[in-house]
Every structure is written in structure tokens, then in C-alpha cells.
Short mmCIF file of C-alpha atoms in Angstrom, two decimals:
data_model
loop_
_atom_site.label_atom_id
_atom_site.label_comp_id
_atom_site.label_asym_id
_atom_site.label_seq_id
_atom_site.Cartn_x
_atom_site.Cartn_y
_atom_site.Cartn_z
CA PHE A 16 -20.26 10.53 -24.36
CA ALA A 17 -18.25 7.05 -23.96
CA LEU A 18 -16.21 7.34 -26.28
CA GLY A 19 -15.43 11.77 -26.56
CA SER A 20 -14.83 11.25 -23.42
CA VAL A 21 -11.81 8.88 -24.53
CA VAL A 22 -11.44 11.03 -27.08
CA ALA A 23 -9.96 13.64 -24.57
CA VAL A 24 -8.37 12.46 -21.35
CA THR A 25 -6.18 11.26 -24.90
CA LYS A 26 -5.24 14.71 -25.52
CA ALA A 27 -5.11 15.68 -22.37
CA SER A 28 -2.63 12.99 -21.35
CA GLY A 29 -0.39 14.56 -23.45
CA GLY A 30 -0.36 17.63 -20.59
CA LEU A 31 0.69 15.15 -17.92
CA PRO A 32 4.71 14.76 -17.08
CA GLN A 33 6.20 11.79 -18.85
CA PHE A 34 9.29 9.38 -17.62
CA GLY A 35 12.58 11.65 -16.99
CA ASP A 36 10.94 14.72 -17.21
CA GLU A 37 9.32 16.22 -13.94
CA TYR A 38 7.32 12.59 -13.57
CA ASP A 39 9.75 11.66 -11.40
CA PHE A 40 9.42 13.87 -9.17
CA TYR A 41 5.78 14.48 -9.04
CA ARG A 42 5.11 10.97 -9.16
CA SER A 43 7.43 10.67 -5.04
CA PHE A 44 4.31 12.39 -3.99
CA PRO A 45 1.35 10.12 -2.24
CA GLY A 46 -1.30 12.61 -3.84
CA PHE A 47 0.05 12.35 -7.41
CA GLN A 48 0.10 8.72 -6.77
CA ALA A 49 -3.62 8.27 -6.00
CA PHE A 50 -4.94 10.85 -8.85
CA CYS A 51 -2.82 8.59 -11.31
CA GLU A 52 -4.25 5.64 -10.23
CA THR A 53 -7.77 6.67 -9.76
CA GLN A 54 -7.69 8.14 -13.59
CA GLY A 55 -6.12 5.34 -14.54
CA ASP A 56 -8.51 3.20 -13.04
CA ARG A 57 -11.66 5.89 -14.92
CA LEU A 58 -10.10 5.32 -17.91
CA LEU A 59 -9.98 1.90 -18.35
CA GLN A 60 -13.52 1.68 -17.53
CA CYS A 61 -14.58 3.52 -19.69
CA MET A 62 -12.10 2.13 -22.34
CA SER A 63 -14.29 -1.09 -22.07
CA ARG A 64 -17.72 0.42 -21.95
CA VAL A 65 -16.39 1.58 -26.00
CA MET A 66 -15.58 -1.80 -26.66
CA GLN A 67 -18.39 -3.63 -25.33
CA TYR A 68 -20.43 -0.98 -26.96
CA HIS A 69 -19.35 -1.85 -30.25
CA GLY A 70 -19.83 -5.62 -30.00
CA CYS A 71 -15.86 -6.50 -28.01
CA ARG A 72 -15.19 -8.65 -25.34
CA SER A 73 -13.76 -6.34 -22.56
CA ASN A 74 -12.20 -7.43 -19.67
CA ILE A 75 -10.05 -5.08 -18.75
CA LYS A 76 -10.69 -4.89 -14.41
CA ASP A 77 -6.83 -5.11 -13.60
CA ARG A 78 -5.16 -2.08 -15.72
CA SER A 79 -1.28 -4.23 -14.34
CA LYS A 80 -2.68 -7.01 -16.51
CA VAL A 81 -3.07 -5.07 -19.45
CA THR A 82 -0.37 -4.94 -22.34
CA GLU A 83 -2.35 -4.86 -26.03
CA LEU A 84 -5.66 -4.68 -26.21
#
């Protein structure tokens, strides 16, 4: 379930506005900012569960500190 969710979210992310496109415009709306934060947190939780399931240590709590996996 978790891996399928990660794959689905990754595919769906291709449809989001990219930097330089309309991203700055969308980012000016508090609702879009909140949506991005919520979805980012959910994605990190899902990725953390997938890593734990496969026996990897996962300490992905704060996405501002995530630079590489």
C-alpha cells in the first residue's frame, strides 16, 4: 500500500506547477502553501514507512532537513 502511494504521488507531482512556470503565482495563495505542506508531510511519512518496512532506519521528521536519502 505505502509503495503504491509513493509511486502514485510521484506520478501526480509531474502535473504540479514547476518553478518558473505558474508556481510563484500559485505559491502566493495561502491555501496552496498549506496544501503543499500537508502533502509534503504525508509523503515523508509514507516514505518513512516504506523505508522502515524494508529494514532501513528512517528518521525523516522535518522536511526542511531532508537533503538526501
